[in-house]
Coordinates of C-alpha atoms in Angstrom, one line a residue:
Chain A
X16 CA -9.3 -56.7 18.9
X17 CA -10.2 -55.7 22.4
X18 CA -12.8 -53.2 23.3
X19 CA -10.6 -50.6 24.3
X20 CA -9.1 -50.8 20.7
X21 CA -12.6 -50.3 19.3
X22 CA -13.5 -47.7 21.2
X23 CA -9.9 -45.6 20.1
X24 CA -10.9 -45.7 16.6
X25 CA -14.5 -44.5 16.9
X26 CA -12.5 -41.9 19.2
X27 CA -10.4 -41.1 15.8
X28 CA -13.7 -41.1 13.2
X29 CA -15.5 -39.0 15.3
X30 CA -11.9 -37.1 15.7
X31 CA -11.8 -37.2 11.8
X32 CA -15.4 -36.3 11.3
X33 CA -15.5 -33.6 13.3
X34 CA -12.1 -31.7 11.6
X35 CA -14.2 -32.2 8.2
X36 CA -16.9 -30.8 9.0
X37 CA -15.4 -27.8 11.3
X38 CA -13.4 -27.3 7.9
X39 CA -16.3 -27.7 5.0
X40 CA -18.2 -25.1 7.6
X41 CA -15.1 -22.8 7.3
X42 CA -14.4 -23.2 3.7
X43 CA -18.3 -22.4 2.7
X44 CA -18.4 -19.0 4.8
X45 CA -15.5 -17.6 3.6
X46 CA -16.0 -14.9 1.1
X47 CA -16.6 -15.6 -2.4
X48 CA -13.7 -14.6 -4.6
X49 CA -13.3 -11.4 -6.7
X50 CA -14.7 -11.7 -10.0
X51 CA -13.9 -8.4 -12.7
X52 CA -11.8 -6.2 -10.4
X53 CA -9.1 -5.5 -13.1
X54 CA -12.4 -4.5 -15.6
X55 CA -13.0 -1.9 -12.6
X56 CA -9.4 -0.8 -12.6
X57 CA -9.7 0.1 -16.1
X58 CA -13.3 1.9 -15.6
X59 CA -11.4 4.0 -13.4
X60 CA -8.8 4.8 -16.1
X61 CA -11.1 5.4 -19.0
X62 CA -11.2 9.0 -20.4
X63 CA -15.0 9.0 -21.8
X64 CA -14.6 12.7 -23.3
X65 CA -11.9 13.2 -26.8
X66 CA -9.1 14.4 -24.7
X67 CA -7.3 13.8 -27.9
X68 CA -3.5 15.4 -28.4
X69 CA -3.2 19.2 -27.0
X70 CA -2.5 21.2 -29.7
X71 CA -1.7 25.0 -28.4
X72 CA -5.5 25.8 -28.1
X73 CA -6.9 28.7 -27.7
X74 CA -7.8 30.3 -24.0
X75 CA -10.9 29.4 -23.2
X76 CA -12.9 32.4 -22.4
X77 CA -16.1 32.9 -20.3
X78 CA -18.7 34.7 -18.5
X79 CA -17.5 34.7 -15.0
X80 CA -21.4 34.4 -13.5
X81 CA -21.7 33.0 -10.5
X82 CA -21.6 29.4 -10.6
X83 CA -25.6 27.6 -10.8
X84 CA -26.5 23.8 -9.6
X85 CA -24.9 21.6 -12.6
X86 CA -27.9 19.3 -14.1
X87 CA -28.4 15.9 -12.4
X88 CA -30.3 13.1 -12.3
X89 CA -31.2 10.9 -9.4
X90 CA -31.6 7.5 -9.1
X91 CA -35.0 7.2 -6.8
X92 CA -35.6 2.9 -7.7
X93 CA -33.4 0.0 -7.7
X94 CA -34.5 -3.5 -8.8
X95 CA -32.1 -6.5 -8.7
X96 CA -34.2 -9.3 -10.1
X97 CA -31.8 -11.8 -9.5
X98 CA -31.6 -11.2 -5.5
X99 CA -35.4 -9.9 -5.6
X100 CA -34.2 -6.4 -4.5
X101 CA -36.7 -3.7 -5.1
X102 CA -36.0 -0.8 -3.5
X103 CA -36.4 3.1 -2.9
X104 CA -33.1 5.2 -3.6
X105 CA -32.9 8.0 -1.1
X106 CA -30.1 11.1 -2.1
X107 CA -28.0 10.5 0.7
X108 CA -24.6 12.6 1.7
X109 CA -22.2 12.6 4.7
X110 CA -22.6 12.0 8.3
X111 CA -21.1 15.2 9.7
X112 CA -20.2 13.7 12.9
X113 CA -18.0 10.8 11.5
X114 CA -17.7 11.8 7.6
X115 CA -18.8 8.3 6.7
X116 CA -21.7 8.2 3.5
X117 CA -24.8 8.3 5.4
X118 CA -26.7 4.9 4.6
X119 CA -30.7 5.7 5.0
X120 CA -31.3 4.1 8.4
X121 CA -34.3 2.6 7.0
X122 CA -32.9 -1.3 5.9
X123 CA -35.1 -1.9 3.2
X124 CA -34.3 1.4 1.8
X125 CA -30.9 2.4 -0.3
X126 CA -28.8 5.6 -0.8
X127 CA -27.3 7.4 -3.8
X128 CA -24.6 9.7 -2.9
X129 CA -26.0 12.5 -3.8
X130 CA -22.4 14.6 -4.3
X131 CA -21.1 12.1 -6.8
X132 CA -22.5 11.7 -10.6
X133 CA -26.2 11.4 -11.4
X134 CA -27.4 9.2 -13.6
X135 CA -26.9 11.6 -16.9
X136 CA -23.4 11.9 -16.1
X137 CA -21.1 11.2 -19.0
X138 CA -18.6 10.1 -16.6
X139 CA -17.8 8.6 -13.1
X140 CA -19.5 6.6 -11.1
X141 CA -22.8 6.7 -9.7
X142 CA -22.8 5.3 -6.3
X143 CA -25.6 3.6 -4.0
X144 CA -25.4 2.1 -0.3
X145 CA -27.4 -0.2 1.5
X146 CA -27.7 -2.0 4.7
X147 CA -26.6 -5.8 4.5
X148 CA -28.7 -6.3 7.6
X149 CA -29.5 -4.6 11.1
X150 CA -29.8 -5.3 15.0
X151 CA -33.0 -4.2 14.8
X152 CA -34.7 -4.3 11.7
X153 CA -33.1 -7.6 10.5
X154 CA -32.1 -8.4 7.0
X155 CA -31.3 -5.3 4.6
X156 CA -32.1 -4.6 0.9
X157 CA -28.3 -5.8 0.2
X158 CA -28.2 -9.4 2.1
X159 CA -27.8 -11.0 -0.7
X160 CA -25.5 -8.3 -2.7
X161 CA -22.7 -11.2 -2.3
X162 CA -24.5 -13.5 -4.8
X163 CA -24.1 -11.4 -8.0
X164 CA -22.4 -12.2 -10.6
X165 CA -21.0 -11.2 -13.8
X166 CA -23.7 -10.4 -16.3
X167 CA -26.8 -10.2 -14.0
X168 CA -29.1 -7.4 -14.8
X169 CA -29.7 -4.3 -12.8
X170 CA -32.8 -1.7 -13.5
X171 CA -32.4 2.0 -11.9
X172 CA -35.3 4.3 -12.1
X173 CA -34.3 8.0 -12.6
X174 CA -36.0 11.2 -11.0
X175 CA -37.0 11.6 -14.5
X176 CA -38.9 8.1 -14.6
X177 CA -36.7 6.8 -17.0
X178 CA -35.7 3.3 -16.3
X179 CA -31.7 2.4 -17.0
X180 CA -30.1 -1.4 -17.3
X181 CA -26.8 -2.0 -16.2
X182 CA -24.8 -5.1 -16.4
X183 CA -23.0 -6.8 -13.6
X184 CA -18.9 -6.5 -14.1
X185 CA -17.3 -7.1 -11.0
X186 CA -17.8 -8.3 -7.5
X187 CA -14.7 -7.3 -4.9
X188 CA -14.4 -7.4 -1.3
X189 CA -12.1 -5.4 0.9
X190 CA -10.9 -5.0 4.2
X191 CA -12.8 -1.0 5.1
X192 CA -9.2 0.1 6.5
X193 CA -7.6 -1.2 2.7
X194 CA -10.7 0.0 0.1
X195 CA -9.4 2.2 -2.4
X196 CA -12.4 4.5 -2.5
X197 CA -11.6 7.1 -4.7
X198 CA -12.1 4.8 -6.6
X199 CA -15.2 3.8 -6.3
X200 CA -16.0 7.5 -5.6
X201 CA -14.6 8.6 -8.7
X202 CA -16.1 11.9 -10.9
X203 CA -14.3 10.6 -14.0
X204 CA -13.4 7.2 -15.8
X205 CA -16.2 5.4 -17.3
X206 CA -19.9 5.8 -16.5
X207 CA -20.3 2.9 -14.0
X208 CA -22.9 2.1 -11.4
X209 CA -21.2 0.8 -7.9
X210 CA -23.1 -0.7 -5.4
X211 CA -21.6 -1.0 -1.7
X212 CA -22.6 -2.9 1.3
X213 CA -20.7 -4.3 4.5
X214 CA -19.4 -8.0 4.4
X215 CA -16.5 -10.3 5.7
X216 CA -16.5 -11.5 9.2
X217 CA -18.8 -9.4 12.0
X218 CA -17.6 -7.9 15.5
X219 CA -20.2 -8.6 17.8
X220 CA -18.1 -6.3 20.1
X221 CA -18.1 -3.3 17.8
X222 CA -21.3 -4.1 15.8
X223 CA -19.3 -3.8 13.0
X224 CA -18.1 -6.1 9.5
X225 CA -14.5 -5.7 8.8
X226 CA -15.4 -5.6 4.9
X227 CA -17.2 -3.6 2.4
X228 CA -18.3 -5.6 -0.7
X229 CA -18.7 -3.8 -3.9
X230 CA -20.2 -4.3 -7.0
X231 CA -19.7 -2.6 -10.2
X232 CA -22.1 -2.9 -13.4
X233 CA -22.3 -0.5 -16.8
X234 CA -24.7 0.5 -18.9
X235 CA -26.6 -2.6 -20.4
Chain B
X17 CA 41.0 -11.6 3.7
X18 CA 39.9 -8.7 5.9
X19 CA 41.3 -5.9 3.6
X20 CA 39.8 -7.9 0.6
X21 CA 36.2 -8.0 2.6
X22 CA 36.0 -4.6 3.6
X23 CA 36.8 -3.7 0.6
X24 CA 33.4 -5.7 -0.7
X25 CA 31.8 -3.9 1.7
X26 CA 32.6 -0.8 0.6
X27 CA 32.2 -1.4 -2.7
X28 CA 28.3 -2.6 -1.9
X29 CA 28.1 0.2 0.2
X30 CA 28.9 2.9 -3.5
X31 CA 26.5 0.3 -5.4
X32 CA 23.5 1.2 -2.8
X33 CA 24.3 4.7 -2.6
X34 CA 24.1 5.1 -6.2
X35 CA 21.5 2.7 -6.8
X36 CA 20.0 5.0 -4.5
X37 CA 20.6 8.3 -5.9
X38 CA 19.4 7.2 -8.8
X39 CA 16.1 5.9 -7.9
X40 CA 15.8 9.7 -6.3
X41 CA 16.6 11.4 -9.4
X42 CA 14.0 9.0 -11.0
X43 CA 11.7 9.3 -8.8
X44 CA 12.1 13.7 -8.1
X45 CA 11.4 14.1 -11.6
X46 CA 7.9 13.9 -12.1
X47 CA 6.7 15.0 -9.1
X48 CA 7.0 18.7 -9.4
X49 CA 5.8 19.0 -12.4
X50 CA 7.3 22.1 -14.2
X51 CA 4.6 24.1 -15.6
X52 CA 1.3 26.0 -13.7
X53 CA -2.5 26.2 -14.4
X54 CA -2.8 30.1 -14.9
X55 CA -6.1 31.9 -14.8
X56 CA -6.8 35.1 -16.3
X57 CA -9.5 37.6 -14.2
X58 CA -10.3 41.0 -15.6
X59 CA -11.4 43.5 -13.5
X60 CA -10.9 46.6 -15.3
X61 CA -14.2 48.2 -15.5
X62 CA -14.8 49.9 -18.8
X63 CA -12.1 48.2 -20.4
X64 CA -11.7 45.4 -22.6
X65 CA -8.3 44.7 -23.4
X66 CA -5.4 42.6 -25.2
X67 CA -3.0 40.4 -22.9
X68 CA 0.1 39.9 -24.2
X69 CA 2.9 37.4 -22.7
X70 CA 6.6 37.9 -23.3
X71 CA 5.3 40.1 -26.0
X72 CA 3.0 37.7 -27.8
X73 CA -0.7 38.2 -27.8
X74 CA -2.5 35.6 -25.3
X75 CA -5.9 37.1 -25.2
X76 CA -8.0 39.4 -27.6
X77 CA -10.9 41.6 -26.6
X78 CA -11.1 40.5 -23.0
X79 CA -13.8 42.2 -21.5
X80 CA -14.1 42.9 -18.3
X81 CA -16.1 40.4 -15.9
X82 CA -14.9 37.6 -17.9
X83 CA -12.3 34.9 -17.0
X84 CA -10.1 33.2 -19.4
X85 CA -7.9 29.3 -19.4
X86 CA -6.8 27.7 -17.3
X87 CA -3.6 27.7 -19.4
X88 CA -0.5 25.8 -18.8
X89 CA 2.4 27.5 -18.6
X90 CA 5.8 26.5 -18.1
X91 CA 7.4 27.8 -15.1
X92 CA 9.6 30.6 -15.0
X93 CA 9.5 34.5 -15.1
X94 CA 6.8 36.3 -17.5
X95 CA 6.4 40.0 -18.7
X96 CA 2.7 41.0 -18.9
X97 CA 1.2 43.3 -21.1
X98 CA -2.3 44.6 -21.1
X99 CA -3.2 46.8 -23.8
X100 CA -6.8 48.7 -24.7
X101 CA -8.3 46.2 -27.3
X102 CA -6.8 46.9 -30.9
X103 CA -4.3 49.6 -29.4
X104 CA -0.3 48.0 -30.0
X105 CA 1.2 46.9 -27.7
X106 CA 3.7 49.7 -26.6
X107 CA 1.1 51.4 -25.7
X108 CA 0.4 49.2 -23.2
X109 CA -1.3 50.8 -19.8
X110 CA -0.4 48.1 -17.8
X111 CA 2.5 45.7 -17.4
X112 CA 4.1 43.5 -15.2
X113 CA 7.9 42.6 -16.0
X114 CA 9.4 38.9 -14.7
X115 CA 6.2 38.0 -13.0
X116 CA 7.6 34.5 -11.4
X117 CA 5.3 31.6 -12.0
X118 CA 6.1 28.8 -10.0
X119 CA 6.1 25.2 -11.3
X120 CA 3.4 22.8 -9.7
X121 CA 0.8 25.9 -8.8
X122 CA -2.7 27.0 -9.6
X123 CA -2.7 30.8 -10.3
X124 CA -5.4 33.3 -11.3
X125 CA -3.9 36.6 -12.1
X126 CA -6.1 39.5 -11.8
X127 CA -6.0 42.7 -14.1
X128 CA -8.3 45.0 -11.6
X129 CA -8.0 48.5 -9.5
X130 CA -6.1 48.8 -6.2
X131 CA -8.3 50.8 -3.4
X132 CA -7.2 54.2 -4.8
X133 CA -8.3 53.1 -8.8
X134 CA -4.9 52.7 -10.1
X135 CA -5.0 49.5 -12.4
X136 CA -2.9 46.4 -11.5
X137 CA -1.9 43.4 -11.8
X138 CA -2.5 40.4 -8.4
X139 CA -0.8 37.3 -8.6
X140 CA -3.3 35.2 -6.6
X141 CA -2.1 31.4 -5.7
X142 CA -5.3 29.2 -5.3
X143 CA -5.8 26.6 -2.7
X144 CA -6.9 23.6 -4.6
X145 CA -5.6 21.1 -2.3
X146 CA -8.6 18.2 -1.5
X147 CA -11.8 19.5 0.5
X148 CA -13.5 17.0 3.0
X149 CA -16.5 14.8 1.6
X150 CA -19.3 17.5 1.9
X151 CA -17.7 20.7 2.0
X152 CA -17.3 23.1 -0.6
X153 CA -14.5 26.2 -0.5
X154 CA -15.4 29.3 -0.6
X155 CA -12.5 32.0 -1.6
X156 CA -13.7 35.6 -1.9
X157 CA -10.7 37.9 -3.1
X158 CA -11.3 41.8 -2.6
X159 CA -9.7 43.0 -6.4
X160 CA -12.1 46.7 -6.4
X161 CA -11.4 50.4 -5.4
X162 CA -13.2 50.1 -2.4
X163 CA -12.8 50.1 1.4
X164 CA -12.8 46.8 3.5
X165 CA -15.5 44.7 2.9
X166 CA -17.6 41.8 5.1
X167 CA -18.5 38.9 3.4
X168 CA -21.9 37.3 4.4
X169 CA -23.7 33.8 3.9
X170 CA -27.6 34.2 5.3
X171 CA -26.8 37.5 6.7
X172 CA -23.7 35.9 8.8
X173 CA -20.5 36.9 8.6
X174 CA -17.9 34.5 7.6
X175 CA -14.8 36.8 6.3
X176 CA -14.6 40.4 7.6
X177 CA -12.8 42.9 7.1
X178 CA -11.0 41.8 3.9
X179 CA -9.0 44.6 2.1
X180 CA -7.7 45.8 -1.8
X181 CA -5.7 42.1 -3.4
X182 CA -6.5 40.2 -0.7
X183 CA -8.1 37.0 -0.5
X184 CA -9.8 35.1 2.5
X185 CA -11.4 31.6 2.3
X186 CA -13.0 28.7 4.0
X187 CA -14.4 25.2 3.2
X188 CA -18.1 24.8 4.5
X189 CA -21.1 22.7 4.1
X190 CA -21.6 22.1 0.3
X191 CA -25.0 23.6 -0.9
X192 CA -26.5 27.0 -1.8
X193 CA -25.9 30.1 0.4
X194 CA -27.5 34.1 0.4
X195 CA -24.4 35.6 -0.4
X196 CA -23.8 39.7 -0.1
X197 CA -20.9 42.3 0.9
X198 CA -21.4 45.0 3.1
X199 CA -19.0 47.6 4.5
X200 CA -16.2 46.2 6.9
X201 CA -18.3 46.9 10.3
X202 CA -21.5 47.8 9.2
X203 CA -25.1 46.4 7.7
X204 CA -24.4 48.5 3.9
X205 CA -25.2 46.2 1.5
X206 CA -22.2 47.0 -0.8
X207 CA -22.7 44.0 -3.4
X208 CA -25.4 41.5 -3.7
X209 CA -27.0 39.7 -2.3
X210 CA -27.1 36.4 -4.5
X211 CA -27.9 32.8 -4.7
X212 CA -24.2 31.4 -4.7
X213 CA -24.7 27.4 -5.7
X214 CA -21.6 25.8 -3.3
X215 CA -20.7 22.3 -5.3
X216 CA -19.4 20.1 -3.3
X217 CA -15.7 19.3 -3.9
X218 CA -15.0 22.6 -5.6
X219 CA -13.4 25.6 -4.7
X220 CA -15.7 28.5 -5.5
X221 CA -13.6 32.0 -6.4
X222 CA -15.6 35.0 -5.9
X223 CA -14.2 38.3 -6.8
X224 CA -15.4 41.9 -6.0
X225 CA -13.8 44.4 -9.0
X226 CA -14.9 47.4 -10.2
X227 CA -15.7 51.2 -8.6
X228 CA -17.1 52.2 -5.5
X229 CA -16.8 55.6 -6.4
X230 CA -18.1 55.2 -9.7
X231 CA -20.8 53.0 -8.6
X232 CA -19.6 49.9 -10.8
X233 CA -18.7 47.1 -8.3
X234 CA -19.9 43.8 -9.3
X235 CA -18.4 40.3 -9.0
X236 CA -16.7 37.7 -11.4
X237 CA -16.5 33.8 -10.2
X238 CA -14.1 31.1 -10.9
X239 CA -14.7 27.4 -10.2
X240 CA -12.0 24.9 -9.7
X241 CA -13.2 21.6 -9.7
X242 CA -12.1 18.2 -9.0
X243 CA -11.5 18.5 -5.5
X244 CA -13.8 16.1 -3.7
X245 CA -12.5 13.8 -1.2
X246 CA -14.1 10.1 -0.7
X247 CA -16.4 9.7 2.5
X248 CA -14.3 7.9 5.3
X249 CA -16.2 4.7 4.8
X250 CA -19.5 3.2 4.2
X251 CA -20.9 1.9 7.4
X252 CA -24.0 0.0 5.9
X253 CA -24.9 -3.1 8.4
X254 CA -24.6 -3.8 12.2
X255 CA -26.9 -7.4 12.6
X256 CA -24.3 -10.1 12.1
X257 CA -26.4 -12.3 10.4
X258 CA -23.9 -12.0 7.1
X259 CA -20.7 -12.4 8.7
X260 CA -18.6 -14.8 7.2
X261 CA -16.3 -16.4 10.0
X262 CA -16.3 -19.8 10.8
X263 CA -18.2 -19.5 14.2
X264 CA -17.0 -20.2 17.7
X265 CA -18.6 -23.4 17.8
X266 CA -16.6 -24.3 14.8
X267 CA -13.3 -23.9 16.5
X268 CA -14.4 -26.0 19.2
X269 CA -15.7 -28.6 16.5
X270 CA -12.1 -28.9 15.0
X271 CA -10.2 -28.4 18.2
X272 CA -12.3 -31.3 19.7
X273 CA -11.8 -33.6 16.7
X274 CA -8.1 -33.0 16.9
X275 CA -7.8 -34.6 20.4
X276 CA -9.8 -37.1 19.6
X277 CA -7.7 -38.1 16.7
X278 CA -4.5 -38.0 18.7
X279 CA -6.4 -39.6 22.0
X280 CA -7.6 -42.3 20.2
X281 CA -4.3 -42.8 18.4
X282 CA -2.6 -43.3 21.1
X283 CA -5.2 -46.0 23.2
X284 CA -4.5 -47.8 19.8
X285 CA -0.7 -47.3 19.9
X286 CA -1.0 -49.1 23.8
X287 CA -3.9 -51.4 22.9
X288 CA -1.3 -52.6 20.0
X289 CA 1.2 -53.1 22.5
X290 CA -0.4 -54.9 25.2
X291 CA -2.1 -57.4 23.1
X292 CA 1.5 -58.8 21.7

């Protein structure tokens, strides 16, 4: 065995070495898998109110008074105990210049879309955004959204102080150009809380994640 | 052989056409839906009445500012009959033979005055196509004896000059407006003004009926909901620090190791040889 040959094989193991841990790096920052997103497909379905079969009813009749703001409920506190999230829920609605929800620019702070359901709605889903992290301000209240799973515990405080638990169902990830979200913007199917942040691989060019990552719980 | 496989062309060529056709008549089925969602909107002042379709009594003592269904119907031609409440129904005041109701449509039908205060019947077709995330439709429809009317939201106009069973609309900002009427041109406060809540993802239908003569003008509202759009995205981080793709420096790791591993294979492959 001559020195050159020795010196080849360490060549390889270092080769070798390298190519493992290049691809254990790879493998651990790739996104964790969906868990529940056919229990979200059939949120979306359910019907909450009797529908029930349509018999020839009679026309409803009413009043035709000028319409008056429907009754809602704001969420105005999140807590996440097992991420350590507590965090102020701002009523947040849409960016005029780009359409998009407007997430509160403060990091540490979340928004509840403010045109969807409240929480007292007897359908839909109640939806809140937050910041997965920032330029500036660093880590946001939703880092570690990508860590739930099924059956952790969420608390939301309501405008009216009442404090609601919902239960973790699903945990998806989409591409933002593929994300069905009517879905998770929906004003009917089953009560549901959905929680949306940014994910997936970042464009340092753009500032920008190609994902959104989005969680779905029910009432506890 | 060449008549035998132009022949199996031809016959795959039927197949596909067919197989086609009948995936269109599967398909063009349930997309137009044949019935309508048909509103009723009385405008009569003074009058509550009986509607009766194709001669069957739909609606009983409908009074006047109130809005009935929506209804399905099935699509095709209908004769309307409004009676005064109670009275039969060939004494009917007002009717309306083969009034076409298209398949697929959303449809309010107005009982109400034209500008001169002869009652009639306005066959209005609703826009209830999807409004942008944050917008709200306004539709104001001018059913009253009166002359041309200005719509205004916080003393601006946004519709003027809108005339006897005509309509104008537009979608705006979602929220709560200062709504009033005025005379097409001019600062008269003909109706209003009122709070007018905007929801967002609804169309809001406001209607001006009744007398200006008679001093009875007023206004009856409709709401169509289920409109709402989905914003365009949810932008919600701009740091990096959670992206999930292998790094640069990871490439290089693995491209690296992989000429290694063939280098050094191949000073083994020559160290083998020379040493025999």
């Amino acid at each position: 065995m001559t020195v050159r040959k020795r010196g080849a094989l360490a060549a390889m193991a270092a080769g070798a070495a390298a190519l493992t841990v290049a691809a254990l790096a790879t493998v651990a920052s790739r996104p964790t898998a969906d868990v529940g997103a056919d229990e979200v497909t059939a949120l979306a379905g359910t019907t909450p109110s009797a529908a029930g079969s349509r018999s020839p009813a009679p026309m409803p009749v009413r009043k035709g008074e000028l319409p008056t703001g429907a009754e809602v409920v704001p969420p105005v506190g999140l807590r996440i105990p097992a991420i350590g999230v507590t965090a102020t829920v701002n009523a947040v609605g849409i960016n005029p210049q780009t359409g998009e929800f407007e997430v509160p620019p403060r990091v540490d702070q979340v928004g509840w879309y403010r045109y969807g359901p409240g929480l007292t709605a007897p359908a839909g889903s109640v939806v809140i955004s937050g910041h997965v992290d920032s330029s500036t301000q660093g880590k946001g209240a939703f880092f570690r959204l990508r860590e739930l799973e099924q059956g952790d515990r969420l608390a939301v405080t309501g405008s009216d102080g009442q404090e609601r638990a919902y239960r973790v169902i699903a945990r998806e990830e989409y591409q933002k150009t593929r994300i069905p979200l009517d879905r998770y913007f929906a004003r009917d199917g089953g009560q549901r809380l959905t929680l949306i942040t940014c994910g997936g691989p970042f464009d340092a060019d753009t500032r920008r994640y190609r994902d959104n990552l989005v969680v779905t719980a029910v009432p506890a | 052989m060449q008549l035998s496989y132009s022949r199996q062309v031809a016959a795959g060529g039927v197949l596909a056409a067919l197989t086609f056709a009948g995936v269109g008549a599967l398909t063009a089925t349930p997309a137009y839906a044949a019935t309508a969602e048909v509103s009723a909107i009385h405008g009569i002042p003074g009058i509550p009445v009986d509607v009766y379709l194709n001669g069957e009594k739909t609606l009983d003592n409908f009074a006047p500012g109130e809005v009935a269904g929506p209804l399905s119907l099935a699509a095709g031609v209908f004769d309307i009959a409004l009676t005064k409440s109670g009275e039969p129904v060939a004494d009917a005041f007002l009717t309306v033979d083969d009034a076409e109701v298209l398949g697929g449509t959303n449809i309010s039908m107005a009982a109400h005055l034209d500008a001169s205060g002869e009652p009639k019947i306005t066959s209005f077709v609703n826009d209830i196509s999807k409004v942008e995330a944050g917008k709200s439709r306004l539709i104001a429809r001018h059913i009253a004896a009166a002359p041309a009317m200005d719509v205004r939201a916080g003393g601006t106009s946004v519709f003027t000059n809108l005339t006897n069973s005509n309509e104008a609309k537009a979608d705006m900002e979602a929220g709560t407006i200062q709504a009033d009427a005025v005379l097409a041109g001019t600062e008269t406060v003909t109706i209003g003004p009122a709070e007018l809540e905007l929801s967002e993802g609804t169309a809001t239908i406001v209607y001006a009926f009744g007398s200006a003569d008679a001093g009875t003008l007023e206004v009856v509202a409709q709401t169509i909901t289920g409109l709402h759009s989905p914003p365009a995205g949810v932008p919600s981080g701009d740091g990096g620090q959670a992206g999930t793709t292998a790094n640069t420096w990871l490439y290089l790791l693995a491209g690296a190791g992989a000429l290694l591993l063939v280098g050094g294979r191949a000073r083994v492959a020559t160290a083998r040889r020379s040493n025999r």
